[in-house]
Amino acid sequence: MSDTSIPFRTRMSAGIDRFGGVMLLPVVLAFIAFVLIGQPSTWATLTIAGLAMGMMIFLMASGLSLIFGLMDVLNFGHSAFATAGAFVGATVLAWLGFWVTGGNPALNLAGLLLAIAAATIFGALAGWFFERVVIKPVYQDHLRQILITVGALIVAEELVLLIWGGAPIPVPRPAVLTGSIVFAGVSVEIYRIFAFLLGLVVYVAMYLVLNRTRLGLLIRAGVENREMVEALGFRIDRLFILVFMAGSALAAMGGAMWAGYQGLITAALGSEMMILVFIVVIIGGLGSIQGSLLGALLVGLMANYVAFLVPKMALASNMLLMMAILLWRPYGLLPAVKR
Amino acid sequence: MSAILRLEGVHTNIAQYQVLHGVSLDIPEGGVHVILGRNGAGKTTTLRTIMGLWKSRLGTIQFRGQDIAQLGTPDIARLGIAFVPENMGIFGGLTVEENMRLATHDGSFDTERLERIHAIFPAIKQFWQKPAHALSGGQKQMLAVSRAIIEKRDLILIDEPTKGLAPSIIRNMIAAFREIAEETTILLVEQNFHFAKALGQTVAVIDDGRIVHRGSMTELAEDAALQSRFLSLSLEAH
Ligand SMILES: Nc1ncnc2c1ncn2[C@@H]1O[C@H](COP(=O)(O)OP(=O)(O)OP(=O)(O)O)[C@@H](O)[C@H]1O
Ligand SMILES: [Mg+2]
């Protein structure tokens, strides 16, 4: 070998970085799953399901990650926004009735978009209230944040039970998004394609805001050093409330999408998702939406592959994934703050 | 000369510890004014208190006659006070350009001014599009100072800009600071007496959270007895 002075590992990782670095992980995971599963059409269906689920988790996780990264706030109540979004979305879909279930695709889509918009706006308003009342008094105090946000989560779930009752609620799915299309022998649920595309649009929008606007510049700076942002003359508290509202709105949007995906929802929807959401935030790296996207896709794929291969291991597999990644990269795959 | 900044009997607590026990300072408008003192004396705390990053418990802080002790940090900054912290406060994930852009009031540069900064610190120009975490310590220091002067400020608080810099770079910094001081007042915290002496007009020595000496720099530089009395507190070797 010519350049023995450079260790093999260094050269290898430089080579991997050239082809996308950690962004390759979902591809590697999909490849391993392909070998293990064997049947291409099953693998394709699972992969699409995993990507769709990943995007919905991304909606819920990206806000939490930004809130933690920027505000240093541990919000265990984040899942309440997903739950609320799910119920608001389901209610609006039910109200719109024939719009959603009838034969006119344009009305179908309009109904769905209205439901998602209602959930998102509700999430933003509830986020504003939550930040002012629950979070603001406990900035800088992690222990109290945990206590008060867990408390708020319980209250929120009780409120959902009070308003919508304890029985599972069916979610009408827009007729145009019902059923599957068959492509090259692989049957793909239309709703999954929609969920994936919506997640992608949100990701691109967030990416552009963060990287092409002054507001985004401020947020990225604030994630690294809040004090310095203030010393440059910016009111960080205004930035906080904006990001908190956006994060809550996204969680509600993700919850509404998840509700449509599940078809039947209970008040526990948010809390059930939250374990995965926290795993995503941790393996993605705090405060980074690229990290959230990467983590969400990994978690979504892993959940679907393992649910098929070893059903009992579905959740445990993502825990193991998180532990493995943390051993390798203690700050997550793509942390926002460069150390 | 009228005072641009006046501290009177400023007491600051950090958590339950009292760190400043009544700091009084008069910073005249224009030129470079130096705070000296040994490690842990309260220099950084003084600057952070002026900037509103720690709140004073007692005493008054006046900027151009306006009481700023109760203002929030962003409001203080908007009065025309810039802060270069001890750790430089660089946003490593942002490019050099983005770091500089954030320090402008509306996101656009005054090109003439920017060119002057590029002339003072060529590294800033050279690494303009690079992420700031890739800069060396000295280059980060230059970026931190550049950021403070990208628009005209009335007062710049700078905490130990020479820490870890090579002597040749320190010589450049002296020239740079002289240029900056022509339009701005600089309040400089320093341990490097050579640097402080080359720039400072007035000097205050702080120890244990109190000002123990105030006077002109020439007086201190020429009086060996004064130096040994106060500077043995702070800086033997420089
Ligand atoms: N975050 C903090 N928590 C508790 N005590 C602190 C904190 N920051 C500073 N102190 C204490 O306040 C005192 C003054 O610290 P300060 O940073 O102002 O000193 P300094 O003069 O800037 O020292 P140096 O030359 O080492 O930078 C020290 O005794 C220090 O231990
Ligand atoms: Mg200090």
XYZ file of C-alpha atoms and ligand atoms in Angstrom:
609
model
C 0.000 0.000 0.000
C 1.236 3.446 -0.872
C 0.052 5.784 1.902
C 0.270 3.612 4.982
C 0.733 6.776 7.060
C -3.014 7.490 6.901
C -4.892 4.937 8.966
C -7.294 2.745 7.068
C -10.254 3.917 9.141
C -9.569 7.568 8.385
C -9.333 6.911 4.656
C -12.451 4.796 4.763
C -14.494 7.414 6.594
C -13.246 10.141 4.249
C -14.420 7.981 1.351
C -17.796 7.433 2.980
C -18.166 11.150 3.672
C -17.690 11.878 0.002
C -20.754 9.777 -0.778
C -22.980 11.381 1.840
C -21.586 10.196 5.178
C -24.201 9.371 7.775
C -26.931 10.259 5.290
C -26.174 6.836 3.791
C -27.366 5.020 6.901
C -31.009 4.609 5.754
C -29.694 3.164 2.478
C -27.472 0.733 4.357
C -30.379 -0.241 6.591
C -32.640 -0.778 3.569
C -29.960 -2.913 1.945
C -29.531 -5.127 5.000
C -33.305 -5.497 5.229
C -33.439 -6.438 1.556
C -31.022 -9.284 2.155
C -32.870 -10.481 5.251
C -36.388 -10.207 3.813
C -35.641 -11.791 0.461
C -38.921 -10.979 -1.351
C -38.477 -7.697 -3.287
C -42.167 -6.752 -3.323
C -42.570 -7.220 0.433
C -39.375 -5.265 0.979
C -40.614 -2.442 -1.242
C -43.936 -2.226 0.583
C -42.185 -2.161 3.958
C -39.698 0.431 2.766
C -42.443 2.772 1.581
C -44.361 2.254 4.815
C -41.167 2.990 6.748
C -40.434 6.170 4.826
C -44.016 7.402 5.284
C -43.955 6.640 8.986
C -40.529 8.276 9.205
C -41.870 11.477 7.682
C -44.774 11.617 10.116
C -42.376 11.089 13.015
C -40.164 13.775 11.507
C -43.041 16.256 11.748
C -43.389 15.517 15.440
C -39.652 15.319 16.160
C -38.266 18.323 14.289
C -40.105 20.801 16.490
C -39.037 19.076 19.678
C -35.445 19.045 18.503
C -35.447 22.744 17.632
C -37.145 23.631 20.906
C -34.550 21.709 22.861
C -31.683 22.972 20.748
C -32.675 26.623 20.844
C -34.423 27.004 24.166
C -32.743 24.221 26.136
C -36.210 23.186 27.211
C -37.077 19.559 27.853
C -40.708 19.460 26.817
C -42.222 16.149 27.821
C -45.584 17.657 26.980
C -44.728 17.792 23.281
C -46.825 14.701 22.570
C -49.919 16.520 23.798
C -49.748 18.645 20.635
C -49.638 15.520 18.480
C -52.659 14.105 20.302
C -54.550 17.377 20.090
C -53.703 17.675 16.404
C -54.995 14.166 15.804
C -58.327 14.859 17.497
C -58.824 18.289 15.968
C -57.988 16.866 12.549
C -60.330 13.896 13.014
C -63.134 16.170 14.194
C -62.814 18.486 11.227
C -62.740 15.505 8.861
C -65.918 14.166 10.467
C -67.638 17.582 10.238
C -66.811 17.894 6.580
C -68.442 14.488 6.056
C -69.347 14.162 2.406
C -66.529 16.508 1.315
C -64.093 13.953 2.598
C -65.805 10.695 1.784
C -67.636 11.692 -1.406
C -66.555 11.092 -4.968
C -65.050 14.494 -5.782
C -61.251 14.243 -5.424
C -60.808 18.016 -5.271
C -63.252 18.276 -2.354
C -61.572 15.270 -0.739
C -58.218 16.974 -0.806
C -59.638 20.340 0.217
C -61.269 18.649 3.201
C -58.033 16.959 4.188
C -56.010 20.132 3.837
C -58.574 22.027 5.911
C -58.339 19.389 8.624
C -54.539 19.529 8.606
C -54.604 23.315 8.614
C -57.042 23.357 11.541
C -54.830 20.972 13.495
C -51.717 22.995 12.691
C -53.260 26.322 13.644
C -54.627 24.811 16.821
C -51.149 23.491 17.586
C -49.607 26.918 17.099
C -52.152 28.635 19.381
C -51.936 25.948 22.023
C -48.146 26.221 21.761
C -48.319 29.952 22.386
C -50.454 29.401 25.484
C -48.265 26.533 26.690
C -45.051 28.544 26.327
C -46.428 31.547 28.191
C -48.069 29.636 31.011
C -46.105 26.432 31.490
C -42.626 26.847 30.031
C -41.734 30.488 30.643
C -41.590 30.224 34.439
C -39.159 27.309 34.299
C -36.492 28.353 31.792
C -33.017 27.243 32.940
C -34.369 24.600 35.288
C -34.464 21.138 33.755
C -35.850 19.320 36.745
C -38.833 21.632 37.010
C -39.298 21.494 33.259
C -39.658 17.738 33.431
C -42.084 17.904 36.325
C -44.267 20.663 34.961
C -44.370 19.426 31.365
C -45.213 15.889 32.442
C -47.936 17.407 34.601
C -49.221 19.476 31.705
C -49.224 16.377 29.518
C -51.455 14.562 31.997
C -53.819 17.525 32.157
C -53.939 17.737 28.367
C -54.702 14.046 27.982
C -57.461 14.322 30.578
C -58.905 17.245 28.632
C -58.928 15.161 25.471
C -60.734 12.383 27.361
C -63.203 14.922 28.689
C -63.981 16.393 25.280
C -63.825 13.330 23.054
C -64.474 10.548 25.530
C -62.461 7.424 26.188
C -63.664 5.253 23.322
C -61.442 5.066 20.231
C -62.581 7.512 17.545
C -62.664 6.490 13.880
C -60.970 8.861 11.471
C -62.595 9.201 8.046
C -59.960 8.863 5.359
C -60.407 11.022 2.251
C -61.749 8.840 -0.527
C -59.078 9.959 -2.954
C -56.339 8.763 -0.646
C -57.960 5.416 0.145
C -56.702 2.230 -1.386
C -53.495 1.384 -3.148
C -51.882 1.704 -6.484
C -49.937 -1.188 -7.934
C -46.631 -0.232 -9.413
C -44.261 -2.837 -10.867
C -45.954 -5.544 -8.878
C -45.675 -3.600 -5.633
C -48.863 -2.365 -4.038
C -48.455 1.048 -2.422
C -51.017 2.706 -0.147
C -51.797 6.141 -1.546
C -52.007 7.705 1.910
C -48.384 6.716 2.525
C -47.242 8.515 -0.589
C -49.177 11.573 0.505
C -47.671 11.445 4.005
C -44.189 11.115 2.583
C -44.648 14.009 0.186
C -46.151 16.262 2.851
C -43.219 15.531 5.153
C -40.803 16.268 2.353
C -42.473 19.600 1.597
C -42.322 20.572 5.269
C -38.668 19.560 5.449
C -37.747 21.624 2.394
C -39.694 24.597 3.731
C -37.948 24.369 7.099
C -34.604 23.965 5.409
C -35.164 27.085 3.330
C -36.350 29.157 6.268
C -33.394 28.067 8.380
C -30.761 28.509 5.705
C -32.006 31.326 3.526
C -33.678 33.809 5.845
C -32.507 36.124 8.568
C -34.965 34.524 10.985
C -33.409 31.153 10.229
C -29.944 32.567 10.722
C -31.001 33.859 14.123
C -32.448 30.485 15.090
C -29.305 28.636 14.055
C -27.198 31.129 15.972
C -29.469 30.852 19.006
C -29.129 27.078 19.042
C -25.387 27.567 19.462
C -25.198 30.505 21.823
C -28.292 32.243 23.170
C -26.365 34.817 25.165
C -24.413 36.034 22.186
C -27.588 36.427 20.154
C -28.896 38.708 22.891
C -25.609 40.576 23.114
C -25.985 41.310 19.399
C -29.271 43.039 20.190
C -31.906 40.398 19.421
C -34.785 39.583 21.748
C -34.303 35.860 22.230
C -37.628 35.516 24.069
C -39.465 36.461 20.862
C -37.465 33.863 18.993
C -38.325 31.300 21.654
C -42.046 31.792 21.390
C -41.962 31.712 17.615
C -40.017 28.461 17.548
C -42.179 26.948 20.248
C -45.322 27.772 18.301
C -43.845 26.377 15.091
C -42.692 23.197 16.842
C -46.093 22.666 18.431
C -47.839 23.327 15.130
C -45.663 20.747 13.404
C -46.360 18.188 16.122
C -50.085 18.776 15.669
C -49.731 18.400 11.917
C -47.838 15.148 12.424
C -50.517 13.982 14.848
C -53.274 14.742 12.340
C -51.418 12.848 9.630
C -50.806 9.944 11.970
C -54.500 9.885 12.875
C -55.432 9.504 9.231
C -52.854 6.774 8.887
C -54.103 4.811 11.886
C -57.791 5.270 11.160
C -58.689 4.862 14.829
C -57.333 7.116 17.562
C -57.275 7.288 21.340
C -55.977 9.889 23.779
C -52.810 7.822 24.133
C -51.777 8.426 20.511
C -49.243 11.105 21.340
C -47.624 9.301 24.237
C -47.279 6.138 22.183
C -45.434 8.022 19.473
C -43.329 10.011 21.888
C -40.887 7.205 22.629
C -39.999 7.038 18.971
C -39.902 10.826 18.746
C -37.405 11.059 21.601
C -35.281 8.348 20.025
C -35.282 10.336 16.780
C -34.263 13.558 18.502
C -31.458 11.829 20.354
C -29.969 9.898 17.450
C -30.425 12.805 15.040
C -28.589 15.284 17.234
C -30.247 18.100 19.119
C -31.320 21.216 17.322
C -30.734 19.962 13.805
C -33.574 19.329 11.377
C -31.325 17.374 9.028
C -30.570 15.153 11.998
C -34.267 14.834 12.802
C -35.057 13.812 9.250
C -32.254 11.267 9.170
C -33.205 9.858 12.564
C -36.896 9.725 11.668
C -36.303 7.842 8.450
C -34.029 5.367 10.247
C -36.568 4.815 12.990
C -39.486 4.491 10.558
C -37.654 1.972 8.396
C -36.366 0.009 11.369
C -39.848 -0.185 12.921
C -41.382 -1.573 9.724
C -38.630 -4.007 8.796
C -38.352 -5.458 12.272
C -42.131 -5.607 12.715
C -42.131 -7.921 9.705
C -39.017 -9.936 10.549
C -39.276 -10.233 14.344
C -42.595 -8.660 15.386
C -41.866 -8.722 19.102
C -38.661 -6.723 18.667
C -40.171 -3.700 16.891
C -39.735 -1.135 19.656
C -36.675 -2.777 21.201
C -34.900 -2.610 17.846
C -35.141 1.171 17.809
C -33.860 1.348 21.380
C -30.894 -0.772 20.308
C -30.377 1.438 17.284
C -30.258 4.470 19.561
C -27.754 2.863 21.914
C -25.518 1.774 19.057
C -25.541 5.250 17.538
C -24.854 6.942 20.853
C -21.860 4.693 21.474
C -20.546 5.694 18.079
C -21.572 9.365 18.123
C -22.432 10.559 21.644
C -23.962 13.829 20.348
C -26.062 12.111 17.703
C -25.527 11.807 13.987
C -25.808 15.447 12.927
C -25.745 17.710 15.988
C -26.378 21.388 15.251
C -23.573 22.613 17.473
C -20.092 21.846 16.187
C -17.824 20.830 19.030
C -14.018 64.673 28.609
C -17.413 63.509 29.698
C -18.010 59.983 30.854
C -19.718 57.691 28.364
C -20.106 54.982 30.989
C -20.333 55.376 34.732
C -20.587 52.607 37.310
C -21.245 53.469 40.902
C -21.147 50.992 43.756
C -22.145 48.072 41.556
C -22.749 44.840 43.445
C -23.297 41.647 41.483
C -24.117 38.196 42.716
C -23.616 35.044 40.719
C -25.980 32.474 42.182
C -25.505 32.931 45.928
C -21.937 34.252 45.657
C -21.284 37.946 45.831
C -18.666 38.648 43.177
C -18.664 42.434 42.778
C -18.572 44.377 46.040
C -19.201 47.894 44.830
C -17.390 48.602 41.574
C -17.158 52.262 40.604
C -15.777 53.302 37.249
C -15.804 56.346 34.984
C -15.061 55.642 31.363
C -14.363 58.819 29.388
C -15.659 59.104 25.861
C -13.124 58.050 23.224
C -9.930 56.012 23.398
C -9.042 52.757 25.089
C -9.605 52.195 28.777
C -8.245 49.152 30.529
C -9.334 47.027 33.450
C -6.539 44.954 34.950
C -6.697 42.411 37.719
C -5.660 38.919 38.654
C -7.598 35.786 37.760
C -10.941 35.693 39.461
C -10.832 39.372 40.404
C -14.149 40.136 38.752
C -13.144 41.608 35.373
C -15.398 39.395 33.287
C -18.194 39.806 35.786
C -17.909 43.581 35.482
C -18.261 43.471 31.696
C -21.117 40.980 31.867
C -22.896 43.165 34.401
C -22.586 46.218 32.138
C -23.996 44.103 29.304
C -26.922 42.962 31.468
C -25.889 39.312 31.288
C -25.633 39.323 35.059
C -27.969 41.658 36.886
C -26.484 44.019 39.432
C -28.051 43.842 42.858
C -27.090 47.314 43.971
C -25.563 50.418 42.467
C -26.071 52.312 39.236
C -24.807 51.847 35.703
C -25.199 54.817 33.409
C -24.535 54.946 29.692
C -24.538 58.499 28.348
C -26.466 59.494 31.449
C -29.178 56.840 30.994
C -29.586 54.224 33.700
C -29.155 50.839 32.034
C -28.872 48.556 35.054
C -32.457 47.365 34.679
C -32.449 46.973 30.898
C -32.328 43.609 29.158
C -29.212 42.642 27.226
C -30.731 43.208 23.747
C -31.845 46.704 24.712
C -28.402 47.492 26.069
C -26.828 46.233 22.853
C -29.178 48.405 20.821
C -27.969 51.505 22.595
C -24.737 51.019 20.673
C -22.744 48.777 22.991
C -20.942 45.766 21.546
C -19.522 42.893 23.548
C -16.625 40.605 22.706
C -16.791 37.906 25.386
C -13.878 36.012 26.870
C -14.882 32.874 24.943
C -15.395 34.989 21.806
C -19.000 33.882 21.294
C -18.440 32.743 17.719
C -21.258 30.752 16.094
C -19.227 27.788 14.863
C -21.923 26.299 12.659
C -22.393 29.573 10.806
C -20.018 30.856 8.164
C -17.764 33.818 8.846
C -20.051 35.871 6.633
C -23.159 34.801 8.546
C -21.463 35.626 11.836
C -20.748 39.102 10.545
C -24.169 39.532 8.957
C -25.934 38.839 12.246
C -24.100 41.740 13.805
C -25.550 44.207 11.313
C -28.860 45.810 12.172
C -30.633 44.826 8.936
C -28.541 42.074 7.405
C -26.718 44.199 4.854
C -23.129 45.344 4.863
C -21.650 48.778 4.412
C -19.134 47.695 1.766
C -16.631 50.411 2.475
C -16.545 49.488 6.138
C -16.328 45.818 5.347
C -13.340 46.437 3.090
C -11.609 48.292 5.882
C -12.192 45.350 8.189
C -10.875 42.982 5.566
C -7.782 45.150 5.337
C -7.270 45.050 9.105
C -7.942 41.296 9.359
C -7.162 39.605 6.023
C -8.114 36.224 7.512
C -11.730 37.356 7.687
C -11.747 37.879 3.948
C -9.852 34.674 3.249
C -12.287 32.498 5.225
C -15.417 34.510 4.390
C -17.480 31.507 3.271
C -15.954 28.949 5.662
C -17.786 27.684 8.737
C -16.434 29.607 11.698
C -15.640 26.479 13.717
C -12.852 25.826 11.230
C -11.008 29.019 12.220
C -7.981 28.956 14.508
C -8.211 30.542 17.945
C -6.548 33.733 16.761
C -8.755 33.947 13.701
C -11.821 33.467 15.858
C -10.629 36.341 18.015
C -10.320 38.500 14.902
C -13.819 37.502 13.854
C -15.179 38.371 17.278
C -13.601 41.823 17.099
C -14.671 42.332 13.473
C -18.212 41.477 14.412
C -18.168 44.147 17.094
C -17.080 46.852 14.659
C -19.055 45.933 11.534
C -21.272 48.889 12.313
C -20.265 51.917 14.292
C -20.768 51.386 18.011
C -20.418 53.913 20.766
C -18.765 51.539 23.196
C -17.096 48.169 22.789
C -16.480 45.881 25.743
C -13.671 43.444 25.000
C -12.632 40.650 27.329
C -9.015 39.513 26.962
C -8.626 39.606 23.196
C -4.951 38.612 23.355
C -5.493 35.342 25.163
C -3.553 32.648 23.328
C -2.409 34.914 20.504
C 1.112 34.890 19.042
C 3.192 38.074 19.636
C 3.105 39.017 15.956
C -0.677 38.860 15.932
C -0.794 40.887 19.124
C 1.190 43.607 17.334
C -1.428 43.611 14.562
C -4.187 43.771 17.159
C -2.597 46.837 18.730
C -2.629 48.598 15.376
C -6.182 47.458 14.740
C -7.423 48.648 18.116
C -5.791 52.033 17.623
C -7.735 52.399 14.404
C -10.991 51.260 15.998
C -10.512 53.612 18.945
C -10.555 56.590 16.620
C -14.323 56.334 16.280
C -15.315 54.304 19.327
C -14.688 54.020 23.012
C -13.131 50.697 23.995
C -13.308 49.191 27.451
C -10.680 46.502 27.470
C -10.101 43.762 30.015
C -6.526 42.576 29.753
C -3.892 40.491 31.475
C -1.179 41.323 28.959
C 0.358 44.486 30.422
C 2.404 45.183 27.318
C -0.766 45.209 25.214
C -2.638 47.250 27.792
C 0.177 49.777 28.093
C 0.455 50.221 24.344
C -3.224 51.080 24.015
C -4.693 52.315 27.241
C -5.348 55.893 28.248
C -6.827 55.175 31.627
C -6.556 52.088 33.760
C -8.509 50.604 36.622
C -7.224 47.745 38.713
C -9.819 45.449 40.177
C -9.267 42.990 42.969
C -11.720 40.864 44.833
C -14.667 42.586 43.240
C -13.508 46.119 44.092
C -11.634 48.795 42.196
C -8.349 49.233 44.056
C -6.679 51.753 41.749
C -7.782 54.238 39.099
C -5.560 56.524 37.081
C -3.898 57.242 33.794
C -1.934 54.550 32.001
C 1.183 56.723 31.738
C 1.200 57.185 35.474
C 1.020 53.449 36.061
C 3.538 52.646 33.322
C 6.124 55.017 34.779
C 5.686 54.270 38.443
C 7.425 51.036 39.337
C 6.169 51.180 42.899
C 2.549 51.483 41.768
C 3.054 48.612 39.383
C 4.512 46.316 41.957
C 1.713 47.231 44.340
C -1.131 46.522 41.939
C 0.224 44.488 39.138
C 1.895 41.903 41.303
C -1.725 41.147 41.979
C -2.194 40.380 38.373
C 0.626 39.995 35.949
C 4.153 39.043 36.773
C 5.797 37.945 33.604
C 4.429 39.851 30.624
N -20.827 31.147 36.611
C -20.259 31.346 37.801
N -20.731 30.715 38.909
C -20.167 30.920 40.105
N -19.125 31.726 40.316
C -18.610 32.382 39.273
C -19.144 32.226 37.963
N -18.439 32.996 37.123
C -17.495 33.592 37.870
N -17.588 33.235 39.173
C -16.726 33.692 40.257
O -16.674 35.087 40.234
C -15.363 35.542 40.510
C -14.953 36.533 39.441
O -14.933 35.871 38.181
P -14.578 36.618 36.843
O -14.851 35.682 35.749
O -15.258 37.925 36.814
O -13.022 36.838 36.999
P -11.972 37.456 35.978
O -11.366 38.630 36.657
O -12.590 37.658 34.665
O -10.889 36.305 35.927
P -10.032 35.744 34.700
O -8.819 36.612 34.613
O -9.632 34.388 35.155
O -10.867 35.736 33.493
C -14.488 34.316 40.584
O -14.209 34.080 41.931
C -15.312 33.224 40.018
O -15.052 32.032 40.716
Mg -12.354 36.784 32.874
